[in-house]
Each structure stands twice: as structure tokens, then as C-alpha cells.
PDB file of C-alpha atoms in Angstrom:
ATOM      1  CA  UNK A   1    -221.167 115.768  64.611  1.00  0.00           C
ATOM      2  CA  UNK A   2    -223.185 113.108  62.101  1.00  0.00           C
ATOM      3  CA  UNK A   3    -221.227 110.589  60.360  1.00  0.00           C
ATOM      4  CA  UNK A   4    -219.726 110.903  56.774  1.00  0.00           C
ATOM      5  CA  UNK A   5    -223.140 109.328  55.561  1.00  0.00           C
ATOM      6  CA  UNK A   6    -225.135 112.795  55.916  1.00  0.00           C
ATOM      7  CA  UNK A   7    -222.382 114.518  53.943  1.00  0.00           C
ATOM      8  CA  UNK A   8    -225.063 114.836  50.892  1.00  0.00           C
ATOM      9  CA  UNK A   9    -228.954 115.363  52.672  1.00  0.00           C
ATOM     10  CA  UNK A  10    -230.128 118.669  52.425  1.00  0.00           C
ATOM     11  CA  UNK A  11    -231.413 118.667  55.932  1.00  0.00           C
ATOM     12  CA  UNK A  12    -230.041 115.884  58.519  1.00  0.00           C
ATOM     13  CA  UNK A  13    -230.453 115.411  61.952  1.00  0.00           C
ATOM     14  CA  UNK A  14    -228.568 117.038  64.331  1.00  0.00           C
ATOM     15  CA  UNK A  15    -224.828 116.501  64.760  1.00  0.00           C
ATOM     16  CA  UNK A  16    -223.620 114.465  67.564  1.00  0.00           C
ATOM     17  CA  UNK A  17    -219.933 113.232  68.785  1.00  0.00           C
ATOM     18  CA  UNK A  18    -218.874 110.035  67.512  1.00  0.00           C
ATOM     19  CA  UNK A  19    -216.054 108.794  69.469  1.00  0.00           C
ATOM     20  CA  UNK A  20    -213.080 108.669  66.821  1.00  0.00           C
ATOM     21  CA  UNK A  21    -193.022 113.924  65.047  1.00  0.00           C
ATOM     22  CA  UNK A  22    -191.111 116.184  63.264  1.00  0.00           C
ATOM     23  CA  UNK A  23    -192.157 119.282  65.445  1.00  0.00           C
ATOM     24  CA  UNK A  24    -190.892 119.309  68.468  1.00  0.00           C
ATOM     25  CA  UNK A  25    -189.751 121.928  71.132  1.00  0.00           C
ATOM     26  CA  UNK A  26    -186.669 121.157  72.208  1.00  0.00           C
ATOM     27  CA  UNK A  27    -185.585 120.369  75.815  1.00  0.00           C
ATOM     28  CA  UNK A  28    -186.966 120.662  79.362  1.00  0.00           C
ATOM     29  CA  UNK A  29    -185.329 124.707  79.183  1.00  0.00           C
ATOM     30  CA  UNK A  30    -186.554 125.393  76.183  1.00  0.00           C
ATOM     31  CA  UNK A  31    -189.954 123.671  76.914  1.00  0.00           C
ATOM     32  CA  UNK A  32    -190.865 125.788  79.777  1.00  0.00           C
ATOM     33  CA  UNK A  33    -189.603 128.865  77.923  1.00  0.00           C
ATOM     34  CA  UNK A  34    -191.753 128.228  75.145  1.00  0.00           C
ATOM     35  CA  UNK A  35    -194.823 127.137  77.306  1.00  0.00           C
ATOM     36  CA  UNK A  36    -194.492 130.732  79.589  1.00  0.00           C
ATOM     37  CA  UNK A  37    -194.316 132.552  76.365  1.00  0.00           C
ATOM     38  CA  UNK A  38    -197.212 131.086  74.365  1.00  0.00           C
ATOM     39  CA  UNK A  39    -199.916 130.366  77.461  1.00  0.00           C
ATOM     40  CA  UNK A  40    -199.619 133.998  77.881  1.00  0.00           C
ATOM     41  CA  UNK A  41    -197.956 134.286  81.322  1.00  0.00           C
ATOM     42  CA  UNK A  42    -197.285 137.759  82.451  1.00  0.00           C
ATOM     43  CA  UNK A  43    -196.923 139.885  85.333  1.00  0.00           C
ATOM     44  CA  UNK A  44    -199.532 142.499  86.144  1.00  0.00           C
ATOM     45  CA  UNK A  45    -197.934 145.538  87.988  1.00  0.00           C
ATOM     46  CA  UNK A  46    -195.172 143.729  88.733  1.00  0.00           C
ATOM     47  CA  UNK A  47    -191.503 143.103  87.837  1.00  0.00           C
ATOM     48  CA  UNK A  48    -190.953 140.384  85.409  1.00  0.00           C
ATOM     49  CA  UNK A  49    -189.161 138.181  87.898  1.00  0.00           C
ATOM     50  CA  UNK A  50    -192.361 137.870  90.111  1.00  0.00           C
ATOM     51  CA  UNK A  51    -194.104 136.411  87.190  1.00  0.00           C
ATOM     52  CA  UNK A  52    -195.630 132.446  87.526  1.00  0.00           C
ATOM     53  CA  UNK A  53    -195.690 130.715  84.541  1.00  0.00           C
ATOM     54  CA  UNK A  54    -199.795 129.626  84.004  1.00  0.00           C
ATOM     55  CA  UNK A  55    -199.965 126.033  83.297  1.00  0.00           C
ATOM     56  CA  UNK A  56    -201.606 124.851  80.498  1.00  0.00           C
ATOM     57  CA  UNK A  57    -203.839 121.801  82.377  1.00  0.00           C
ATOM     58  CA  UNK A  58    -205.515 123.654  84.957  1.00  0.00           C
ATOM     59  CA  UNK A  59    -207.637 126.556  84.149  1.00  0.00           C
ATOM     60  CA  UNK A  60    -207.415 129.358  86.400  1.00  0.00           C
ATOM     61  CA  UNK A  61    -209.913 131.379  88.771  1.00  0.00           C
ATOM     62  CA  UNK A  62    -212.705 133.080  86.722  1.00  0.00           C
ATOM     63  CA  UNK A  63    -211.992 130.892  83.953  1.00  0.00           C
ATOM     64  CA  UNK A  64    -214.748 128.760  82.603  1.00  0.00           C
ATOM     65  CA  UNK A  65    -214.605 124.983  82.750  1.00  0.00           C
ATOM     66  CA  UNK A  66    -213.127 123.355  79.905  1.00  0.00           C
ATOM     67  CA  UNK A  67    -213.744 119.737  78.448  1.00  0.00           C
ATOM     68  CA  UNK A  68    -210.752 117.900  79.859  1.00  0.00           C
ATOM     69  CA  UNK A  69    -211.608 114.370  77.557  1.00  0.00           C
ATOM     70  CA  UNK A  70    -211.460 114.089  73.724  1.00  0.00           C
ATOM     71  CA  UNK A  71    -215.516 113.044  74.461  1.00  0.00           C
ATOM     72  CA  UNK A  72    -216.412 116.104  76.170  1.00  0.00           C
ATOM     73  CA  UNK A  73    -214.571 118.185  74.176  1.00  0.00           C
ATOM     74  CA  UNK A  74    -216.360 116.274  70.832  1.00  0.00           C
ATOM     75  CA  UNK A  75    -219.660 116.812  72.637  1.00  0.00           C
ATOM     76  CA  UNK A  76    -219.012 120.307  73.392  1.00  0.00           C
ATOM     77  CA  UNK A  77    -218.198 121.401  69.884  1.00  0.00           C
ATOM     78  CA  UNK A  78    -221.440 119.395  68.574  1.00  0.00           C
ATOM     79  CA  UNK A  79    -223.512 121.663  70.791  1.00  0.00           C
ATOM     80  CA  UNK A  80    -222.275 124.543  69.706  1.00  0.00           C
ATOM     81  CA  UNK A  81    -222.762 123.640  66.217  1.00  0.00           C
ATOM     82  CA  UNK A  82    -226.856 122.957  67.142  1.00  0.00           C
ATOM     83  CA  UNK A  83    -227.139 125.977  68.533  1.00  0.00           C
ATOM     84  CA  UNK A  84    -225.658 127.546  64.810  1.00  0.00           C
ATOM     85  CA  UNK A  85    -227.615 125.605  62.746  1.00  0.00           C
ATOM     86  CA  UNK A  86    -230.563 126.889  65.083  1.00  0.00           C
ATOM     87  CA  UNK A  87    -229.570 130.807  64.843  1.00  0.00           C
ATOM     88  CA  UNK A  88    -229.144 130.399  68.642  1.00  0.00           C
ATOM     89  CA  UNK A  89    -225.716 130.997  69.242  1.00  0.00           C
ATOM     90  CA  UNK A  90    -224.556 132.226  73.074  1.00  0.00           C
ATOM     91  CA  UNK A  91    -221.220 133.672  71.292  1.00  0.00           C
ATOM     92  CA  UNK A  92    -220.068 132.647  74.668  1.00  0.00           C
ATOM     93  CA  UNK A  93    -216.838 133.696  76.969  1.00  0.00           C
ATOM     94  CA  UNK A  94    -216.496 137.064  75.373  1.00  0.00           C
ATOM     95  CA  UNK A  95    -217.150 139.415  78.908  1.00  0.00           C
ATOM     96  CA  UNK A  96    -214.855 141.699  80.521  1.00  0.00           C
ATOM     97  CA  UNK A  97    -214.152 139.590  83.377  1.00  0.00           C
ATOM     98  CA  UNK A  98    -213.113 136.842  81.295  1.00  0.00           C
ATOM     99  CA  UNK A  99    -211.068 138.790  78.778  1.00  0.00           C
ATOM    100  CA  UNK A 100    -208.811 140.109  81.939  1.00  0.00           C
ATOM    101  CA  UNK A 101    -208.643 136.415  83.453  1.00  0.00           C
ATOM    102  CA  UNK A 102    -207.581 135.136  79.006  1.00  0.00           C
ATOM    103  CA  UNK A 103    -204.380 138.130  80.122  1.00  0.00           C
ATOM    104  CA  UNK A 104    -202.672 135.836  81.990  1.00  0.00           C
ATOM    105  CA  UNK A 105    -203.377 132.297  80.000  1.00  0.00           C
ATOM    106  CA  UNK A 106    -204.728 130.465  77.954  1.00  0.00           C
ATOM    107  CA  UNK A 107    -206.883 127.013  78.104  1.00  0.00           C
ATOM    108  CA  UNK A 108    -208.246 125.914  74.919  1.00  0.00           C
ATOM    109  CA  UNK A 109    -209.799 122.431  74.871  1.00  0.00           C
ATOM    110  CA  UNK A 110    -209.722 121.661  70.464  1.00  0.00           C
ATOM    111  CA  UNK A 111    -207.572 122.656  68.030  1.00  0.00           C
ATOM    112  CA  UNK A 112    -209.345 122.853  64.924  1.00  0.00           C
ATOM    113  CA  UNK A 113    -207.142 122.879  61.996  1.00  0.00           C
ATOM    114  CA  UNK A 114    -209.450 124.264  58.848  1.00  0.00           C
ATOM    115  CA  UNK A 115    -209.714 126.014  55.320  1.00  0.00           C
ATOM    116  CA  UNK A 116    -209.279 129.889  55.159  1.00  0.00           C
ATOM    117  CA  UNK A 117    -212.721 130.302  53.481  1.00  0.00           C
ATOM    118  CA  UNK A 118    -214.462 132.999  55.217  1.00  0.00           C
ATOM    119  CA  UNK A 119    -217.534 131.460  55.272  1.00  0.00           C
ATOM    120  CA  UNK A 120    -215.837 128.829  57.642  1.00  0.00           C
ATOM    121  CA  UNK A 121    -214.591 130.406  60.617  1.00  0.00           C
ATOM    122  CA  UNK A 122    -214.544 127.647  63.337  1.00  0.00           C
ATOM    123  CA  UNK A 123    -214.981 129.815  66.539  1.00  0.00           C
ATOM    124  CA  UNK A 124    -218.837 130.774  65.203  1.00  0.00           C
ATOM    125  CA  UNK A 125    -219.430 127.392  63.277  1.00  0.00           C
ATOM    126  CA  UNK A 126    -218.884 125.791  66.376  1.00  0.00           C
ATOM    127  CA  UNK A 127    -220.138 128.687  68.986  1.00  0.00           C
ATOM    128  CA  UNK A 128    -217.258 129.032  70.777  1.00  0.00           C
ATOM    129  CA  UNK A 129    -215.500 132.281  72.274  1.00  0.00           C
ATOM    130  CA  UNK A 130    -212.118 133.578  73.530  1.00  0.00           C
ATOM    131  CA  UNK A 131    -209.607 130.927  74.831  1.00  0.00           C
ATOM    132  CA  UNK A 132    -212.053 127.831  73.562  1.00  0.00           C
ATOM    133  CA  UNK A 133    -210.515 127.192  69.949  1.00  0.00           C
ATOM    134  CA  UNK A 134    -206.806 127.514  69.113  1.00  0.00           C
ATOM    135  CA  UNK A 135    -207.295 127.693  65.276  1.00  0.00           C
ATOM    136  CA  UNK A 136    -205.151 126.966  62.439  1.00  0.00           C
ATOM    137  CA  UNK A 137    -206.093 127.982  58.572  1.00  0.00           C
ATOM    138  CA  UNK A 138    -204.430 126.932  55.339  1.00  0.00           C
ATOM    139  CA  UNK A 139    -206.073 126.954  52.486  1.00  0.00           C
ATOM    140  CA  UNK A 140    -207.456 123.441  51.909  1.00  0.00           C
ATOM    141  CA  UNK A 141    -206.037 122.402  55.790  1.00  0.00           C
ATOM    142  CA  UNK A 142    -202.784 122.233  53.968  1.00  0.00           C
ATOM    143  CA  UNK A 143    -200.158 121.063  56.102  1.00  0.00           C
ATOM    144  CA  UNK A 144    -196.487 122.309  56.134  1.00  0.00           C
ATOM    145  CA  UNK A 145    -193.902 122.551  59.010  1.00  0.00           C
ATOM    146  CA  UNK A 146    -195.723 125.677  60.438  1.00  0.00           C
ATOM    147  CA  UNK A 147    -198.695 124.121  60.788  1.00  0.00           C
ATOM    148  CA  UNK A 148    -197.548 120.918  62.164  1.00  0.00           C
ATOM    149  CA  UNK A 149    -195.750 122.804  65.076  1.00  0.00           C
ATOM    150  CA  UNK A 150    -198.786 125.025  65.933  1.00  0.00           C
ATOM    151  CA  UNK A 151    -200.585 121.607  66.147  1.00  0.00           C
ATOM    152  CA  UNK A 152    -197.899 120.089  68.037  1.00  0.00           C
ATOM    153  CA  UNK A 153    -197.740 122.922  70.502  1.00  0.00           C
ATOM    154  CA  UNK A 154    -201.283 122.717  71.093  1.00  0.00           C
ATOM    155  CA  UNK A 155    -201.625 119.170  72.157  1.00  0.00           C
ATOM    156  CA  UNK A 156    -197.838 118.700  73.859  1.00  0.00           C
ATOM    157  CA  UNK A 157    -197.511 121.827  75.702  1.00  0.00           C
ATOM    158  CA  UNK A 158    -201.158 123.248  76.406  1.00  0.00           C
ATOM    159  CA  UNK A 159    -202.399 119.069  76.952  1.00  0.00           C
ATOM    160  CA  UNK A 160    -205.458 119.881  74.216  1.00  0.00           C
ATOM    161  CA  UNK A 161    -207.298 116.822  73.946  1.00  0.00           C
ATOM    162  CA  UNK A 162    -209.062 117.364  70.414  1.00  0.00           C
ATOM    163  CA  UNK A 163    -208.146 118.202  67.032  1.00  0.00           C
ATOM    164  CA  UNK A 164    -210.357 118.150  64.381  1.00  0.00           C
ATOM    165  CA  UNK A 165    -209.414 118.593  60.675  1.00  0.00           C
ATOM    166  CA  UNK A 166    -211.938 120.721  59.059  1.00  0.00           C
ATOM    167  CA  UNK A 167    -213.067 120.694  55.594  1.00  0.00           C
ATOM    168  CA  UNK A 168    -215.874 122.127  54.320  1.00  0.00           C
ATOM    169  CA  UNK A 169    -218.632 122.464  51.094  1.00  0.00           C
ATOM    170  CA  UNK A 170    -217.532 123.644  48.110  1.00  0.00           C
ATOM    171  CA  UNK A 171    -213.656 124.130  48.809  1.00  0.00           C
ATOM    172  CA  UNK A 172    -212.089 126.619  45.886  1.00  0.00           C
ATOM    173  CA  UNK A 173    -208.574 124.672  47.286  1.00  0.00           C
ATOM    174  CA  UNK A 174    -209.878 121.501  46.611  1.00  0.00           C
ATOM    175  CA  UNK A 175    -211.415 122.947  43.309  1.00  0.00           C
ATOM    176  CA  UNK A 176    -208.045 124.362  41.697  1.00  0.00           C
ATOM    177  CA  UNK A 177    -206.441 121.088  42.521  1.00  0.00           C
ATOM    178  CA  UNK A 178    -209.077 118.854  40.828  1.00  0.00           C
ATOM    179  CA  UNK A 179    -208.972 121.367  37.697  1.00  0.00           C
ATOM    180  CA  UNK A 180    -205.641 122.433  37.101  1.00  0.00           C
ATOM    181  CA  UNK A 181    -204.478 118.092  37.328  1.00  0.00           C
ATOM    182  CA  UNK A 182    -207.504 118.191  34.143  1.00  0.00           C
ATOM    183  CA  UNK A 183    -206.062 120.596  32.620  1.00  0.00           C
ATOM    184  CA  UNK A 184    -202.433 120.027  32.950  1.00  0.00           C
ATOM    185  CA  UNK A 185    -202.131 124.130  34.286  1.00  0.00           C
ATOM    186  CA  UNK A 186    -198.954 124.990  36.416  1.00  0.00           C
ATOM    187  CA  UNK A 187    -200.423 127.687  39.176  1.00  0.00           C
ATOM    188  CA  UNK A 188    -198.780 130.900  39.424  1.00  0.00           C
ATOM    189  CA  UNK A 189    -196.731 132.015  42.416  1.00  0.00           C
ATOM    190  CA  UNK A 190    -197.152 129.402  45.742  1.00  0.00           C
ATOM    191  CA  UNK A 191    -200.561 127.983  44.768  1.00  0.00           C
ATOM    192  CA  UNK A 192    -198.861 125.269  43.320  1.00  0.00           C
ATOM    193  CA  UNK A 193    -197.545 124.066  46.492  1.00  0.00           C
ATOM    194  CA  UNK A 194    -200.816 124.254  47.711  1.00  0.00           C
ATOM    195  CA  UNK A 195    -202.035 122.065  44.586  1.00  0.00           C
ATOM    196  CA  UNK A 196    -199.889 119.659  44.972  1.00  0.00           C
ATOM    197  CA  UNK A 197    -200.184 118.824  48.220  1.00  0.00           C
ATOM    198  CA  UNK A 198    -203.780 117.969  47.820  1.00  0.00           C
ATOM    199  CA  UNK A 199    -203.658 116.738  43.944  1.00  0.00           C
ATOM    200  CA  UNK A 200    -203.035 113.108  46.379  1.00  0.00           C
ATOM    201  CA  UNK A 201    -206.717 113.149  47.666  1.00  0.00           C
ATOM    202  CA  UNK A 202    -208.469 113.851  44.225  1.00  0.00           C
ATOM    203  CA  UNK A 203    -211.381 111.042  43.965  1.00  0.00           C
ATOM    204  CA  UNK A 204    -210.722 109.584  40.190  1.00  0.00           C
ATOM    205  CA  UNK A 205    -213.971 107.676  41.162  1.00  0.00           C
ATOM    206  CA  UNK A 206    -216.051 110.244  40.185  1.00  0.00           C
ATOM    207  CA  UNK A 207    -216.388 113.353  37.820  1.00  0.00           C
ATOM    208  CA  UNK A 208    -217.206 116.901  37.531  1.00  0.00           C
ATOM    209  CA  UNK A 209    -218.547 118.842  41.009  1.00  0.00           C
ATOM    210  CA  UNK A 210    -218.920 115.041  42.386  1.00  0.00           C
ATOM    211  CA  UNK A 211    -215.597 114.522  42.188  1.00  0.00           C
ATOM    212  CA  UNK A 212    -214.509 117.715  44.044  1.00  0.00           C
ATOM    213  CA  UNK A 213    -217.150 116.921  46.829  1.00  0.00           C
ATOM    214  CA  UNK A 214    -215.486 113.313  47.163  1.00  0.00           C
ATOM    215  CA  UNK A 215    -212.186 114.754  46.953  1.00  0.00           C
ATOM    216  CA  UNK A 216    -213.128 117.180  49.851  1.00  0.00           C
ATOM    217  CA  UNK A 217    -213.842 114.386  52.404  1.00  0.00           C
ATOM    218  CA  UNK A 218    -210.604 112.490  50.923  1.00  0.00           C
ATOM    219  CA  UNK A 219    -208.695 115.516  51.417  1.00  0.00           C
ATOM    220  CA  UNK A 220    -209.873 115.798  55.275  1.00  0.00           C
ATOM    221  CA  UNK A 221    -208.755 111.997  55.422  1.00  0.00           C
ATOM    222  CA  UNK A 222    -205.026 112.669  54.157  1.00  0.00           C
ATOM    223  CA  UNK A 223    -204.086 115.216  56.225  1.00  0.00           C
ATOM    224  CA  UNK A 224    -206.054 113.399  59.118  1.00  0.00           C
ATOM    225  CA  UNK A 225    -203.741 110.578  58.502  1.00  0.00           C
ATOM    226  CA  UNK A 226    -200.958 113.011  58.142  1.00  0.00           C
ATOM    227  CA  UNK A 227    -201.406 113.716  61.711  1.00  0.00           C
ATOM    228  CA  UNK A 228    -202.329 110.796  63.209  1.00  0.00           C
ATOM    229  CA  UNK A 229    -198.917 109.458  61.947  1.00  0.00           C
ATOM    230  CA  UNK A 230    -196.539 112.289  63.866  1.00  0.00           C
ATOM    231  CA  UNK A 231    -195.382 110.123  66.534  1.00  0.00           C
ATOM    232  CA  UNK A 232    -195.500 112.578  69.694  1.00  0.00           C
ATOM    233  CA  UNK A 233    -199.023 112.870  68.825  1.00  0.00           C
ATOM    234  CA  UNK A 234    -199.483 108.671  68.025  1.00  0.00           C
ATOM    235  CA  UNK A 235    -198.601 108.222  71.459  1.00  0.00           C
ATOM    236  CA  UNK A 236    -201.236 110.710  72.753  1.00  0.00           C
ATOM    237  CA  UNK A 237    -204.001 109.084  70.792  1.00  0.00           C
ATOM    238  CA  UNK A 238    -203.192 105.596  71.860  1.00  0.00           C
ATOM    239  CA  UNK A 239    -202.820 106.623  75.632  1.00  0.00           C
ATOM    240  CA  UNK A 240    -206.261 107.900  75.067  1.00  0.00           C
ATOM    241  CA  UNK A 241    -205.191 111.767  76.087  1.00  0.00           C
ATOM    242  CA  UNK A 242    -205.885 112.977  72.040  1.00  0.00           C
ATOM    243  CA  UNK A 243    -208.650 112.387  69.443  1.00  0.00           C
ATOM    244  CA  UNK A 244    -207.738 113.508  65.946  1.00  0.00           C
ATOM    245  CA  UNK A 245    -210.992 113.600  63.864  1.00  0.00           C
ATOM    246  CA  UNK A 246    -212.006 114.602  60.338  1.00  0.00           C
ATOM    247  CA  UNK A 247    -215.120 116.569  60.046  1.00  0.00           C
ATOM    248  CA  UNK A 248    -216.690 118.513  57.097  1.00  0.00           C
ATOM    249  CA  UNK A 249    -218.871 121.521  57.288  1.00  0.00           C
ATOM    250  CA  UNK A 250    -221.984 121.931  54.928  1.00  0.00           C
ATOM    251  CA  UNK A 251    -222.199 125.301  53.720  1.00  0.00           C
ATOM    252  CA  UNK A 252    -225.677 124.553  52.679  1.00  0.00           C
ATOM    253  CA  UNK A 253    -227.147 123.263  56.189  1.00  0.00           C
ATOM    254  CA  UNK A 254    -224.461 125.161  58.694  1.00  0.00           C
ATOM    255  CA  UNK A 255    -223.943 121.392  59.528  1.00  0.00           C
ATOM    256  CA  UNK A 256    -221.103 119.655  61.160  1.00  0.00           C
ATOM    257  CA  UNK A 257    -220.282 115.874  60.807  1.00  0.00           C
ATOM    258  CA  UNK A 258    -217.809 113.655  60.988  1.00  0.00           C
ATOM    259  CA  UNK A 259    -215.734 112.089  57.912  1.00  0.00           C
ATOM    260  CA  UNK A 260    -215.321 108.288  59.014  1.00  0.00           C
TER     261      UNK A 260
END
């Protein structure tokens, strides 16, 4: 993924990796109970007592490797993004085989927390396929309890070492929130909350569409920050085990970089 300083060009090189709490799930019972549940342990003609529990570090047989590093996992999302940009996608891990080994766990190697725009889903953005991603979507990568627990879960009890905030080109989220603080509007049902939450990244440096571009990347930056400051997931970032990185995708050049 490029750097924050390709956010504008038309055409830019290719993107390449740049090296870069309240939720919590309880005790060592409820832990495990909660890590059988979601890594999609079962038992295949068998009684439920003869069921293992599938770890969440190791994938198993049949499943393909994953990157174990925030750096491979960085560089492994940048290639997939080439091979977009190029109309080359592999629209990998998607074959029978696979699908029946994805039954009995999951392995994901980057949460990728991003906007609900439909023109932004991260699993073809980034060429990935089943069990790669574990995506989260709010409008505008809003966060809120929900979302901070998904995260949480990823990283703490399936040992991802990657998440990457998501923003992208021409947000309508970011949008609303830069016009309605103009115009002084109150949003009807819960797309205030929504407004509000991002209304704290809107770039008063700039004006008109300039200033919801700018407030895009800020946006990305808050709720990067947002994250980075959730202590369970502080610790994992300065022991090295978790990058949290703010990206933007160009809707104009299928283009991935980072925000710095």
C-alpha cells in the first residue's frame, strides 16, 4: 500500500507495505467457550463431546498458509490489491476442498475494519477469499462497542496480526458529516450518531469536496487512534504481535495506500 502522499494522483505506482480495552471476554472459562464457538469448532458425525476445539494460531491440514507477521500479512494484502488494480484477480481459497476444511475453523490473518459502501468490499479490493479477511463495516468505520469487540476478538482470541482501518474515495458518511455541521441539520433516526462521531475528523483547513477528501484520511486517523489506544490491543502492538494501520482506497484508481 503507497503512502498518504499518492492519496490525490490519478495513476500512482503500485501499492506496497509500509511497516506501520473496554472489550474484553471474560475469564479463562468463558475464553475458551467463546474461542470454540466463534473459530467454528464442530464435530462431524460425531457426538458433541468428541469435538476438539480448533485453535486459532495454527492453521489446520488442507488449509492454506497464512501470513503469521503484521509484514507478511501487509505484504500479502498489497498483492492482492496489484492484482485488482490489474483486472487479475485469483479470487483465491474459494474450492470445495477448502470450504469443507473453513467447517471446522477459521484462520484469518487481517481484520479490516471499513465503510459499508458497496463499491468497497475488502475481500475483492484486496483479492482475498474464504477464511483470509474477518471484516467489519460501519458506515464511515464508525466505531461503537460492537465493533470494538469484533476487533478485539479478532486479534485476542484468533492471534490476527493486522488490522487495517479502511476508508475510502468519496465517503457519503464522511459527506453528511461535513454538510449537515454547515448547515446546522439534525439527521433523522440513528444517522446522527453516526455524524457525530465523525463531525471530530472534519478538516476546517480546507473547503468544499477538498475538505471532505481531507476529512476522509482524518477520519481513518481517529478511529486508527481510537484503536491503537484500547489497551489489550496497545500491548499487542508494542510486543510487536499487531499492526494497526490506516489505509484509504481510491475509487478512481482501485488503489490501496496507506494514511501516515
Amino acid at each position: 500500500m503507497n503512502t498518504d502522499s499518492t492519496a490525490h494522483r490519478c495513476a500512482g505506482p503500485e501499492p506496497h507495505p509500509v511497516a506501520g480495552s473496554r472489550p474484553t471476554t471474560g475469564g479463562p472459562v468463558r475464553r475458551t467457550l467463546l474461542r470454540t464457538a466463534l473459530t467454528g469448532a464442530a464435530a462431524v458425525g460425531a457426538g458433541l463431546g468428541a469435538a476438539r476445539p480448533a485453535t486459532a494460531a495454527t492453521p489446520g491440514r488442507g488449509t492454506p498458509a497464512r501470513p503469521a507477521t503484521p509484514g507478511e500479512a501487509l505484504r500479502e494484502l498489497a498483492a492482492g490489491n496489484r492484482r485488482w488494480r490489474a483486472f487479475r484477480e485469483r479470487h483465491p481459497h474459494e474450492d470445495p476442498a477448502l470450504r469443507r476444511t473453513l467447517a471446522t475453523g477459521q484462520h484469518p490473518f487481517a481484520v479490516v475494519l471499513g465503510c459499508i459502501d458497496s463499491r468497497v468490499p475488502p475481500e475483492l479490493v484486496f483479492d482475498q477469499g474464504l477464511g483470509d479477511l474477518m471484516t467489519v463495516r460501519t458506515a464511515g468505520e464508525v466505531l461503537d462497542e460492537a465493533v470494538l469487540g469484533s476487533v478485539a476478538y479478532g486479534v485476542l482470541e484468533l492471534a490476527i496480526p493486522l488490522v487495517v482501518v479502511l476508508g475510502h474515495q468519496s465517503c457519503g458518511a464522511v459527506r453528511a458529516a461535513v454538510e449537515a455541521e454547515e448547515s446546522g441539520q439534525h439527521l433523522p433516526a440513528h444517522m446522527q450518531y453516526l455524524v457525530d462521531r465523525i463531525s471530530p475528523a472534519i478538516d476546517h483547513g480546507e473547503e468544499g469536496d477538498a475538505r471532505i477528501d481531507a476529512t476522509v484520511s482524518a477520519n481513518v486517523r481517529l478511529v486508527r487512534s481510537q484503536l491503537a489506544a484500547e489497551p489489550e490491543l496497545a500491548a499487542r502492538v508494542a510486543s510487536g504481535k499487531l499492526a494497526i494501520v490506516g489505509a484509504r482506497y481510491e475509487l478512481t484508481t482501485q488503489a490501496v495506500h496507506r494514511v501516515a
